[in-house]
Amino acid sequence: MKISELSRVSGVPLPTVKYYLREGLLPAGRPLGRNQADYHEAHLRRLRLIRALIDVGGLSVAGVRQVLGAVDDDVVPGHHLLGTAHEAIAGVSRADRSTAGWLAARAEAARVVAARGWRVHERAHALDQLADAIAALRELGQEDMLTLLDGYAEATERLARQEVGLVLARGDRAGMVEGVVTGTVLGEAMLTALRRLAQEHTSATMAP
Amino acid sequence: MKISELSRVSGVPLPTVKYYLREGLLPAGRPLGRNQADYHEAHLRRLRLIRALIDVGGLSVAGVRQVLGAVDDDVVPGHHLLGTAHEAIAGVSRADRSTAGWLAARAEAARVVAARGWRVHERAHALDQLADAIAALRELGQEDMLTLLDGYAEATERLARQEVGLVLARGDRAGMVEGVVTGTVLGEAMLTALRRLAQEHTSATMAP
DNA sequence: GTCTCTGGATAGCATCACTATCCACTATCT
DNA sequence: AGATAGTGGATAGTGATGCTATCCAGAGAC
């Protein structure tokens, strides 16, 4: 498959394909001469994954590179890959994480997690993100929203069991690795979309 | 309160405060002279809301303007505000929504929602986002992930009841309006952070 | 033998969220 | 009263990001 065909079949503009090659998201094709290379199914598949992560998951190019680097690294163990996906998906926080309020929120986040008996890495990025939200709610005087935390934790725990079970059910490592990445990123997209739809329905039926 | 004090108390750099004023996110203070104006508590509160939406919720400045416009518009009814918040939070999709695959995914999204008995606006933005994710999973050959949809739908429905109930419990309209916005945006941040933590915990305990 | 296409390199562009500078003027401090 | 700092308003500049466009010498296809 020539590069132009790869572009045509995938629907990704040719200059963009070249850009992804330059950025190291897409591995080079097998060279056939000084100015010709051959791409095949794997490249198409990878290209589609890249687009899904960017378009649907909202990852940055740098984030995609990070995730794919872990995917391609056979040494990275499965659970580590999950952390990498989480970090890549997170992007850069713009919140101020040095105030007293934030530190208190961060401690509260750790408490919520500990109360559930969850064993997570002490420096998990997601703990900081949770603290960001808690701190913001407190600053805005909306502490009553924090009563929702328990429900969120319970729901996500149940979902996580299904998600992890599904991925582990795939026998092969390659399938599991791709499952972790797509499950993390696209699963999140599905979950938030459904949450919005559920809110719309519920507020329409419950509102006076 | 002078503008410099507003900046100092909120921790937002003064040029940025001026920028938000220019962009119409923050209403002008009460003018005291040709080059002096007075800001008070409401401005500080609004400024904190802006930062929470941008920093924690990841909204763009245009999205914030949209949300705040609806917040300030007394005519906008409550449930309409929810839609506005959802649209603002969504940003621009970069996915191609004209392919046959996407249209099929879109129909599937509508089916999932209908099967639950949810009554949502036929053109809800979230339906498109859900379709984006479904289409991407199919393209990547990860259709088994779609079996998670039911669990997501059930969980979000239960959560939505709690969320909407909480906001409706606030008597006053002003409180409800701010509750919708913060609940939508910051609630999503909390939910996704907890999902990641739950995944980390579960994968650590379930993995071989 | 012409015409298209290739890989590789470099440069350009549009958007976004600030950030910096300048200005004439006015509080405020001493 | 005079020095200093701060103000609203305007305009311009910045750095990051994700592409797009153009050019090139060389190869392949008809």
GROMACS .gro file of C-alpha atoms (C1' of nucleotides) in nm:
model
  476
    1MET     CA    1   0.000   0.000   0.000
    2LYS     CA    2   0.141   0.334  -0.100
    3ILE     CA    3   0.113   0.633   0.124
    4SER     CA    4  -0.148   0.793  -0.096
    5GLU     CA    5  -0.363   0.485  -0.066
    6LEU     CA    6  -0.319   0.480   0.310
    7SER     CA    7  -0.441   0.838   0.313
    8ARG     CA    8  -0.735   0.764   0.087
    9VAL     CA    9  -0.854   0.454   0.269
   10SER     CA   10  -0.825   0.609   0.614
   11GLY     CA   11  -0.967   0.944   0.516
   12VAL     CA   12  -0.674   1.121   0.676
   13PRO     CA   13  -0.527   1.394   0.450
   14LEU     CA   14  -0.190   1.301   0.308
   15PRO     CA   15  -0.002   1.595   0.462
   16THR     CA   16  -0.141   1.489   0.796
   17VAL     CA   17  -0.022   1.133   0.749
   18LYS     CA   18   0.322   1.272   0.676
   19TYR     CA   19   0.293   1.485   0.987
   20TYR     CA   20   0.216   1.181   1.202
   21LEU     CA   21   0.513   1.002   1.050
   22ARG     CA   22   0.733   1.297   1.134
   23GLU     CA   23   0.600   1.310   1.487
   24GLY     CA   24   0.667   0.942   1.534
   25LEU     CA   25   0.304   0.844   1.591
   26LEU     CA   26   0.304   0.624   1.285
   27PRO     CA   27   0.598   0.395   1.214
   28ALA     CA   28   0.767   0.434   0.876
   29GLY     CA   29   0.672   0.193   0.600
   30ARG     CA   30   0.905  -0.070   0.464
   31PRO     CA   31   1.130   0.116   0.219
   32LEU     CA   32   1.118  -0.009  -0.138
   33GLY     CA   33   1.364   0.236  -0.280
   34ARG     CA   34   1.501   0.577  -0.203
   35ASN     CA   35   1.163   0.736  -0.238
   36GLN     CA   36   0.903   0.469  -0.200
   37ALA     CA   37   0.775   0.273   0.092
   38ASP     CA   38   0.517   0.009   0.157
   39TYR     CA   39   0.246   0.037   0.421
   40HIS     CA   40   0.008  -0.234   0.520
   41GLU     CA   41  -0.281  -0.329   0.739
   42ALA     CA   42  -0.098  -0.258   1.063
   43HIS     CA   43  -0.032   0.098   0.957
   44LEU     CA   44  -0.394   0.152   0.870
   45ARG     CA   45  -0.497   0.011   1.204
   46ARG     CA   46  -0.253   0.231   1.389
   47LEU     CA   47  -0.365   0.534   1.197
   48ARG     CA   48  -0.725   0.468   1.293
   49LEU     CA   49  -0.624   0.431   1.656
   50ILE     CA   50  -0.441   0.763   1.641
   51ARG     CA   51  -0.745   0.938   1.502
   52ALA     CA   52  -0.976   0.784   1.758
   53LEU     CA   53  -0.752   0.896   2.042
   54ILE     CA   54  -0.730   1.248   1.902
   55ASP     CA   55  -1.080   1.297   1.767
   56VAL     CA   56  -1.291   1.110   2.019
   57GLY     CA   57  -1.064   1.094   2.320
   58GLY     CA   58  -0.942   1.450   2.281
   59LEU     CA   59  -0.580   1.355   2.340
   60SER     CA   60  -0.301   1.582   2.224
   61VAL     CA   61  -0.043   1.459   1.977
   62ALA     CA   62   0.207   1.442   2.260
   63GLY     CA   63  -0.037   1.236   2.464
   64VAL     CA   64  -0.090   0.995   2.177
   65ARG     CA   65   0.284   0.955   2.137
   66GLN     CA   66   0.314   0.873   2.505
   67VAL     CA   67   0.037   0.613   2.492
   68LEU     CA   68   0.164   0.450   2.175
   69GLY     CA   69   0.514   0.441   2.316
   70ALA     CA   70   0.384   0.232   2.605
   71VAL     CA   71   0.173   0.018   2.372
   72ASP     CA   72   0.475  -0.065   2.161
   73ASP     CA   73   0.700  -0.131   2.455
   74ASP     CA   74   0.672  -0.500   2.529
   75VAL     CA   75   0.839  -0.450   2.862
   76VAL     CA   76   0.569  -0.225   3.005
   77PRO     CA   77   0.345  -0.444   3.219
   78GLY     CA   78  -0.030  -0.426   3.176
   79HIS     CA   79  -0.124  -0.227   3.483
   80HIS     CA   80   0.151   0.021   3.411
   81LEU     CA   81  -0.001   0.079   3.070
   82LEU     CA   82  -0.322   0.184   3.238
   83GLY     CA   83  -0.137   0.451   3.431
   84THR     CA   84   0.027   0.575   3.113
   85ALA     CA   85  -0.308   0.600   2.940
   86HIS     CA   86  -0.446   0.791   3.236
   87GLU     CA   87  -0.159   1.033   3.235
   88ALA     CA   88  -0.179   1.094   2.864
   89ILE     CA   89  -0.551   1.150   2.878
   90ALA     CA   90  -0.515   1.395   3.162
   91GLY     CA   91  -0.328   1.670   2.986
   92VAL     CA   92  -0.186   1.958   3.185
   93SER     CA   93  -0.383   2.088   3.477
   94ARG     CA   94  -0.413   2.461   3.490
   95ALA     CA   95  -0.528   2.468   3.849
   96ASP     CA   96  -0.315   2.612   4.126
   97ARG     CA   97  -0.205   2.319   4.337
   98SER     CA   98  -0.019   2.501   4.610
   99THR     CA   99  -0.292   2.675   4.807
  100ALA     CA  100  -0.404   2.557   5.147
  101GLY     CA  101  -0.747   2.487   5.006
  102TRP     CA  102  -0.610   2.259   4.742
  103LEU     CA  103  -0.393   2.066   4.984
  104ALA     CA  104  -0.693   2.010   5.208
  105ALA     CA  105  -0.892   1.892   4.906
  106ARG     CA  106  -0.611   1.662   4.810
  107ALA     CA  107  -0.616   1.508   5.157
  108GLU     CA  108  -0.992   1.468   5.129
  109ALA     CA  109  -0.951   1.292   4.794
  110ALA     CA  110  -0.709   1.049   4.950
  111ARG     CA  111  -0.956   0.993   5.232
  112VAL     CA  112  -1.244   0.914   4.998
  113VAL     CA  113  -1.033   0.660   4.816
  114ALA     CA  114  -0.903   0.506   5.136
  115ALA     CA  115  -1.254   0.480   5.278
  116ARG     CA  116  -1.350   0.267   4.981
  117GLY     CA  117  -1.054   0.044   5.042
  118TRP     CA  118  -0.908   0.126   4.705
  119ARG     CA  119  -0.541   0.070   4.680
  120VAL     CA  120  -0.402   0.317   4.431
  121HIS     CA  121  -0.065   0.473   4.376
  122GLU     CA  122  -0.015   0.750   4.630
  123ARG     CA  123   0.079   0.992   4.355
  124ALA     CA  124  -0.181   0.891   4.102
  125HIS     CA  125  -0.259   1.176   3.872
  126ALA     CA  126  -0.630   1.112   3.912
  127LEU     CA  127  -0.605   1.196   4.283
  128ASP     CA  128  -0.485   1.541   4.189
  129GLN     CA  129  -0.768   1.582   3.942
  130LEU     CA  130  -1.019   1.477   4.202
  131ALA     CA  131  -0.864   1.730   4.440
  132ASP     CA  132  -0.895   2.000   4.172
  133ALA     CA  133  -1.268   1.941   4.154
  134ILE     CA  134  -1.319   1.920   4.529
  135ALA     CA  135  -1.121   2.238   4.588
  136ALA     CA  136  -1.320   2.420   4.321
  137LEU     CA  137  -1.653   2.311   4.469
  138ARG     CA  138  -1.549   2.428   4.813
  139GLU     CA  139  -1.427   2.762   4.681
  140LEU     CA  140  -1.759   2.812   4.508
  141GLY     CA  141  -1.953   2.725   4.820
  142GLN     CA  142  -2.110   2.419   4.663
  143GLU     CA  143  -2.003   2.168   4.920
  144ASP     CA  144  -2.337   1.989   4.903
  145MET     CA  145  -2.220   1.850   4.571
  146LEU     CA  146  -1.962   1.652   4.761
  147THR     CA  147  -2.237   1.426   4.889
  148LEU     CA  148  -2.242   1.283   4.536
  149LEU     CA  149  -1.890   1.150   4.574
  150ASP     CA  150  -2.004   0.829   4.737
  151GLY     CA  151  -2.244   0.750   4.457
  152TYR     CA  152  -1.977   0.821   4.198
  153ALA     CA  153  -1.730   0.598   4.376
  154GLU     CA  154  -1.974   0.312   4.403
  155ALA     CA  155  -2.079   0.338   4.040
  156THR     CA  156  -1.726   0.360   3.905
  157GLU     CA  157  -1.618   0.067   4.117
  158ARG     CA  158  -1.887  -0.151   3.967
  159LEU     CA  159  -1.808  -0.031   3.616
  160ALA     CA  160  -1.438  -0.084   3.662
  161ARG     CA  161  -1.499  -0.449   3.748
  162GLN     CA  162  -1.686  -0.494   3.421
  163GLU     CA  163  -1.425  -0.304   3.223
  164VAL     CA  164  -1.125  -0.481   3.364
  165GLY     CA  165  -1.299  -0.817   3.338
  166LEU     CA  166  -1.373  -0.755   2.973
  167VAL     CA  167  -1.015  -0.667   2.891
  168LEU     CA  168  -0.872  -0.956   3.087
  169ALA     CA  169  -1.105  -1.191   2.902
  170ARG     CA  170  -0.907  -1.131   2.589
  171GLY     CA  171  -0.645  -1.395   2.585
  172ASP     CA  172  -0.360  -1.228   2.404
  173ARG     CA  173  -0.142  -0.952   2.533
  174ALA     CA  174  -0.173  -0.742   2.217
  175GLY     CA  175  -0.550  -0.746   2.245
  176MET     CA  176  -0.536  -0.654   2.611
  177VAL     CA  177  -0.302  -0.367   2.548
  178GLU     CA  178  -0.521  -0.215   2.280
  179GLY     CA  179  -0.822  -0.287   2.498
  180VAL     CA  180  -0.679  -0.092   2.785
  181VAL     CA  181  -0.612   0.209   2.568
  182THR     CA  182  -0.942   0.215   2.384
  183GLY     CA  183  -1.134   0.115   2.692
  184THR     CA  184  -0.986   0.394   2.894
  185VAL     CA  185  -1.020   0.665   2.635
  186LEU     CA  186  -1.329   0.568   2.438
  187GLY     CA  187  -1.501   0.425   2.743
  188GLU     CA  188  -1.469   0.761   2.908
  189ALA     CA  189  -1.621   0.928   2.604
  190MET     CA  190  -1.916   0.689   2.612
  191LEU     CA  191  -1.965   0.731   2.983
  192THR     CA  192  -1.970   1.110   2.976
  193ALA     CA  193  -2.200   1.118   2.674
  194LEU     CA  194  -2.443   0.884   2.848
  195ARG     CA  195  -2.421   1.087   3.166
  196ARG     CA  196  -2.531   1.395   2.977
  197LEU     CA  197  -2.817   1.213   2.815
  198ALA     CA  198  -2.927   1.068   3.147
  199GLN     CA  199  -2.918   1.413   3.301
  200GLU     CA  200  -3.127   1.557   3.024
  201HIS     CA  201  -3.386   1.284   3.055
  202THR     CA  202  -3.395   1.296   3.431
  203SER     CA  203  -3.415   1.672   3.460
  204ALA     CA  204  -3.698   1.675   3.206
  205THR     CA  205  -3.896   1.419   3.399
  206MET     CA  206  -3.818   1.536   3.753
  207ALA     CA  207  -3.839   1.910   3.699
  208PRO     CA  208  -4.160   2.078   3.813
  209MET     CA  209  -1.254   4.656   4.582
  210LYS     CA  210  -1.009   4.776   4.323
  211ILE     CA  211  -0.914   4.562   4.029
  212SER     CA  212  -0.571   4.496   4.171
  213GLU     CA  213  -0.726   4.366   4.490
  214LEU     CA  214  -0.962   4.145   4.291
  215SER     CA  215  -0.660   4.003   4.117
  216ARG     CA  216  -0.468   3.952   4.439
  217VAL     CA  217  -0.751   3.788   4.631
  218SER     CA  218  -0.848   3.555   4.348
  219GLY     CA  219  -0.494   3.471   4.247
  220VAL     CA  220  -0.571   3.551   3.885
  221PRO     CA  221  -0.304   3.772   3.724
  222LEU     CA  222  -0.420   4.126   3.663
  223PRO     CA  223  -0.369   4.117   3.284
  224THR     CA  224  -0.584   3.806   3.278
  225VAL     CA  225  -0.859   3.976   3.474
  226LYS     CA  226  -0.851   4.256   3.220
  227TYR     CA  227  -0.866   3.995   2.945
  228TYR     CA  228  -1.176   3.837   3.096
  229LEU     CA  229  -1.335   4.181   3.121
  230ARG     CA  230  -1.257   4.244   2.755
  231GLU     CA  231  -1.398   3.907   2.658
  232GLY     CA  232  -1.717   3.976   2.849
  233LEU     CA  233  -1.678   3.688   3.093
  234LEU     CA  234  -1.659   3.923   3.386
  235PRO     CA  235  -1.899   4.218   3.408
  236ALA     CA  236  -1.743   4.562   3.444
  237GLY     CA  237  -1.722   4.711   3.790
  238ARG     CA  238  -1.921   5.012   3.900
  239PRO     CA  239  -1.733   5.312   3.760
  240LEU     CA  240  -1.612   5.560   4.020
  241GLY     CA  241  -1.447   5.800   3.782
  242ARG     CA  242  -1.302   5.803   3.437
  243ASN     CA  243  -1.038   5.554   3.530
  244GLN     CA  244  -1.150   5.376   3.840
  245ALA     CA  245  -1.411   5.117   3.911
  246ASP     CA  246  -1.537   4.927   4.207
  247TYR     CA  247  -1.564   4.547   4.218
  248HIS     CA  248  -1.725   4.346   4.491
  249GLU     CA  249  -1.805   4.001   4.617
  250ALA     CA  250  -2.013   3.905   4.314
  251HIS     CA  251  -1.720   3.974   4.083
  252LEU     CA  252  -1.491   3.761   4.295
  253ARG     CA  253  -1.742   3.482   4.293
  254ARG     CA  254  -1.786   3.504   3.918
  255LEU     CA  255  -1.413   3.508   3.865
  256ARG     CA  256  -1.377   3.191   4.070
  257LEU     CA  257  -1.650   3.026   3.867
  258ILE     CA  258  -1.473   3.122   3.544
  259ARG     CA  259  -1.148   2.972   3.664
  260ALA     CA  260  -1.316   2.653   3.780
  261LEU     CA  261  -1.485   2.607   3.444
  262ILE     CA  262  -1.159   2.668   3.258
  263ASP     CA  263  -0.910   2.498   3.487
  264VAL     CA  264  -1.107   2.202   3.615
  265GLY     CA  265  -1.379   2.166   3.355
  266GLY     CA  266  -1.147   2.232   3.064
  267LEU     CA  267  -1.389   2.469   2.896
  268SER     CA  268  -1.270   2.718   2.638
  269VAL     CA  269  -1.317   3.088   2.692
  270ALA     CA  270  -1.592   3.083   2.429
  271GLY     CA  271  -1.760   2.796   2.612
  272VAL     CA  272  -1.749   2.985   2.939
  273ARG     CA  273  -1.900   3.289   2.774
  274GLN     CA  274  -2.182   3.074   2.641
  275VAL     CA  275  -2.254   2.919   2.979
  276LEU     CA  276  -2.239   3.247   3.166
  277GLY     CA  277  -2.465   3.407   2.910
  278ALA     CA  278  -2.729   3.147   2.989
  279VAL     CA  279  -2.666   3.180   3.362
  280ASP     CA  280  -2.725   3.554   3.347
  281ASP     CA  281  -3.029   3.528   3.125
  282ASP     CA  282  -3.326   3.510   3.358
  283VAL     CA  283  -3.547   3.400   3.072
  284VAL     CA  284  -3.359   3.076   3.005
  285PRO     CA  285  -3.549   2.797   3.181
  286GLY     CA  286  -3.365   2.552   3.399
  287HIS     CA  287  -3.359   2.251   3.173
  288HIS     CA  288  -3.248   2.464   2.881
  289LEU     CA  289  -2.953   2.574   3.089
  290LEU     CA  290  -2.845   2.214   3.120
  291GLY     CA  291  -2.836   2.183   2.742
  292THR     CA  292  -2.630   2.498   2.717
  293ALA     CA  293  -2.383   2.368   2.971
  294HIS     CA  294  -2.357   2.042   2.780
  295GLU     CA  295  -2.294   2.217   2.453
  296ALA     CA  296  -2.032   2.443   2.599
  297ILE     CA  297  -1.853   2.157   2.765
  298ALA     CA  298  -1.850   1.958   2.445
  299GLY     CA  299  -1.623   2.172   2.235
  300VAL     CA  300  -1.585   2.102   1.867
  301SER     CA  301  -1.575   1.745   1.753
  302ARG     CA  302  -1.300   1.662   1.511
  303ALA     CA  303  -1.453   1.335   1.402
  304ASP     CA  304  -1.589   1.282   1.055
  305ARG     CA  305  -1.965   1.259   1.090
  306SER     CA  306  -2.060   1.185   0.733
  307THR     CA  307  -1.939   0.831   0.677
  308ALA     CA  308  -2.175   0.536   0.660
  309GLY     CA  309  -2.013   0.392   0.970
  310TRP     CA  310  -2.081   0.702   1.169
  311LEU     CA  311  -2.443   0.723   1.061
  312ALA     CA  312  -2.494   0.362   1.165
  313ALA     CA  313  -2.331   0.439   1.500
  314ARG     CA  314  -2.553   0.739   1.539
  315ALA     CA  315  -2.860   0.523   1.484
  316GLU     CA  316  -2.726   0.277   1.737
  317ALA     CA  317  -2.681   0.555   1.990
  318ALA     CA  318  -3.039   0.660   1.942
  319ARG     CA  319  -3.145   0.299   1.987
  320VAL     CA  320  -2.958   0.258   2.315
  321VAL     CA  321  -3.120   0.569   2.452
  322ALA     CA  322  -3.465   0.470   2.331
  323ALA     CA  323  -3.429   0.124   2.480
  324ARG     CA  324  -3.379   0.284   2.819
  325GLY     CA  325  -3.689   0.488   2.772
  326TRP     CA  326  -3.494   0.809   2.794
  327ARG     CA  327  -3.663   1.100   2.634
  328VAL     CA  328  -3.396   1.333   2.507
  329HIS     CA  329  -3.382   1.593   2.236
  330GLU     CA  330  -3.344   1.420   1.901
  331ARG     CA  331  -3.048   1.640   1.815
  332ALA     CA  332  -2.877   1.636   2.151
  333HIS     CA  333  -2.508   1.695   2.113
  334ALA     CA  334  -2.434   1.407   2.345
  335LEU     CA  335  -2.595   1.163   2.099
  336ASP     CA  336  -2.337   1.265   1.843
  337GLN     CA  337  -2.057   1.220   2.093
  338LEU     CA  338  -2.183   0.879   2.182
  339ALA     CA  339  -2.194   0.795   1.814
  340ASP     CA  340  -1.836   0.916   1.775
  341ALA     CA  341  -1.722   0.667   2.035
  342ILE     CA  342  -1.932   0.379   1.901
  343ALA     CA  343  -1.811   0.438   1.547
  344ALA     CA  344  -1.450   0.448   1.663
  345LEU     CA  345  -1.483   0.123   1.856
  346ARG     CA  346  -1.633  -0.051   1.555
  347GLU     CA  347  -1.364   0.081   1.324
  348LEU     CA  348  -1.101  -0.051   1.560
  349GLY     CA  349  -1.267  -0.390   1.582
  350GLN     CA  350  -1.336  -0.354   1.953
  351GLU     CA  351  -1.707  -0.415   1.939
  352ASP     CA  352  -1.696  -0.621   2.257
  353MET     CA  353  -1.654  -0.292   2.441
  354LEU     CA  354  -2.006  -0.206   2.337
  355THR     CA  355  -2.136  -0.459   2.585
  356LEU     CA  356  -2.038  -0.205   2.851
  357LEU     CA  357  -2.295   0.043   2.723
  358ASP     CA  358  -2.575  -0.106   2.927
  359GLY     CA  359  -2.380  -0.080   3.247
  360TYR     CA  360  -2.285   0.278   3.171
  361ALA     CA  361  -2.644   0.368   3.097
  362GLU     CA  362  -2.773   0.213   3.415
  363ALA     CA  363  -2.507   0.377   3.628
  364THR     CA  364  -2.552   0.721   3.477
  365GLU     CA  365  -2.927   0.699   3.514
  366ARG     CA  366  -2.896   0.633   3.884
  367LEU     CA  367  -2.639   0.909   3.925
  368ALA     CA  368  -2.848   1.155   3.729
  369ARG     CA  369  -3.136   1.103   3.970
  370GLN     CA  370  -2.912   1.193   4.261
  371GLU     CA  371  -2.762   1.490   4.079
  372VAL     CA  372  -3.088   1.637   3.962
  373GLY     CA  373  -3.248   1.575   4.299
  374LEU     CA  374  -2.969   1.758   4.472
  375VAL     CA  375  -2.995   2.061   4.249
  376LEU     CA  376  -3.374   2.073   4.270
  377ALA     CA  377  -3.348   2.058   4.648
  378ARG     CA  378  -3.204   2.405   4.645
  379GLY     CA  379  -3.495   2.636   4.680
  380ASP     CA  380  -3.380   2.942   4.493
  381ARG     CA  381  -3.339   2.977   4.123
  382ALA     CA  382  -2.995   3.138   4.147
  383GLY     CA  383  -2.866   2.844   4.348
  384MET     CA  384  -3.014   2.598   4.104
  385VAL     CA  385  -2.861   2.771   3.807
  386GLU     CA  386  -2.514   2.769   3.955
  387GLY     CA  387  -2.573   2.416   4.072
  388VAL     CA  388  -2.651   2.299   3.722
  389VAL     CA  389  -2.336   2.451   3.584
  390THR     CA  390  -2.099   2.336   3.853
  391GLY     CA  391  -2.271   2.002   3.884
  392THR     CA  392  -2.241   1.936   3.516
  393VAL     CA  393  -1.884   2.046   3.475
  394LEU     CA  394  -1.722   1.969   3.807
  395GLY     CA  395  -1.931   1.658   3.857
  396GLU     CA  396  -1.793   1.524   3.533
  397ALA     CA  397  -1.441   1.596   3.651
  398MET     CA  398  -1.505   1.409   3.976
  399LEU     CA  399  -1.665   1.117   3.800
  400THR     CA  400  -1.384   1.067   3.551
  401ALA     CA  401  -1.118   1.101   3.818
  402LEU     CA  402  -1.291   0.841   4.033
  403ARG     CA  403  -1.333   0.613   3.732
  404ARG     CA  404  -0.960   0.618   3.676
  405LEU     CA  405  -0.889   0.545   4.039
  406ALA     CA  406  -1.140   0.263   4.042
  407GLN     CA  407  -0.980   0.118   3.731
  408GLU     CA  408  -0.638   0.134   3.884
  409HIS     CA  409  -0.754  -0.037   4.201
  410THR     CA  410  -0.954  -0.301   4.019
  411SER     CA  411  -0.689  -0.386   3.765
  412ALA     CA  412  -0.433  -0.420   4.042
  413THR     CA  413  -0.652  -0.659   4.238
  414MET     CA  414  -0.796  -0.856   3.946
  415ALA     CA  415  -0.486  -0.889   3.731
  416PRO     CA  416  -0.303  -1.222   3.743
  417DG     C1'  417   0.952   1.076  -2.250
  418DT     C1'  418   0.628   1.285  -2.014
  419DC     C1'  419   0.354   1.298  -1.616
  420DT     C1'  420   0.247   1.159  -1.163
  421DC     C1'  421   0.383   1.025  -0.730
  422DT     C1'  422   0.728   0.954  -0.349
  423DG     C1'  423   0.994   1.057   0.086
  424DG     C1'  424   1.209   1.422   0.307
  425DA     C1'  425   1.262   1.888   0.447
  426DT     C1'  426   1.120   2.347   0.551
  427DA     C1'  427   0.807   2.703   0.603
  428DG     C1'  428   0.358   2.891   0.674
  429DC     C1'  429  -0.101   2.937   0.893
  430DA     C1'  430  -0.498   2.973   1.210
  431DT     C1'  431  -0.654   2.939   1.666
  432DC     C1'  432  -0.623   3.004   2.141
  433DA     C1'  433  -0.533   3.193   2.592
  434DC     C1'  434  -0.300   3.477   2.758
  435DT     C1'  435   0.081   3.856   2.849
  436DA     C1'  436   0.313   4.290   2.773
  437DT     C1'  437   0.334   4.759   2.676
  438DC     C1'  438   0.177   5.203   2.626
  439DC     C1'  439  -0.117   5.590   2.726
  440DA     C1'  440  -0.334   5.982   2.959
  441DC     C1'  441  -0.511   6.034   3.371
  442DT     C1'  442  -0.620   6.004   3.885
  443DA     C1'  443  -0.584   5.850   4.368
  444DT     C1'  444  -0.299   5.833   4.737
  445DC     C1'  445   0.086   5.901   5.022
  446DT     C1'  446   0.410   6.219   5.241
  447DA     C1'  447   0.210   7.018   4.639
  448DG     C1'  448   0.469   6.687   4.429
  449DA     C1'  449   0.614   6.213   4.368
  450DT     C1'  450   0.447   5.760   4.306
  451DA     C1'  451   0.157   5.396   4.213
  452DG     C1'  452  -0.250   5.244   4.015
  453DT     C1'  453  -0.645   5.275   3.663
  454DG     C1'  454  -0.928   5.173   3.239
  455DG     C1'  455  -0.867   5.127   2.769
  456DA     C1'  456  -0.629   5.003   2.357
  457DT     C1'  457  -0.312   4.751   2.078
  458DA     C1'  458   0.035   4.438   1.991
  459DG     C1'  459   0.313   4.041   2.091
  460DT     C1'  460   0.389   3.548   2.253
  461DG     C1'  461   0.418   3.049   2.273
  462DA     C1'  462   0.196   2.629   2.203
  463DT     C1'  463  -0.056   2.334   1.898
  464DG     C1'  464  -0.209   2.086   1.496
  465DC     C1'  465  -0.202   2.088   1.092
  466DT     C1'  466  -0.117   2.261   0.554
  467DA     C1'  467   0.152   2.409   0.175
  468DT     C1'  468   0.537   2.417  -0.100
  469DC     C1'  469   0.951   2.266  -0.281
  470DC     C1'  470   1.279   1.923  -0.427
  471DA     C1'  471   1.535   1.549  -0.662
  472DG     C1'  472   1.448   1.116  -0.785
  473DA     C1'  473   1.158   0.699  -0.919
  474DG     C1'  474   0.751   0.457  -1.141
  475DA     C1'  475   0.374   0.412  -1.458
  476DC     C1'  476   0.175   0.469  -1.920
   0.00000   0.00000   0.00000
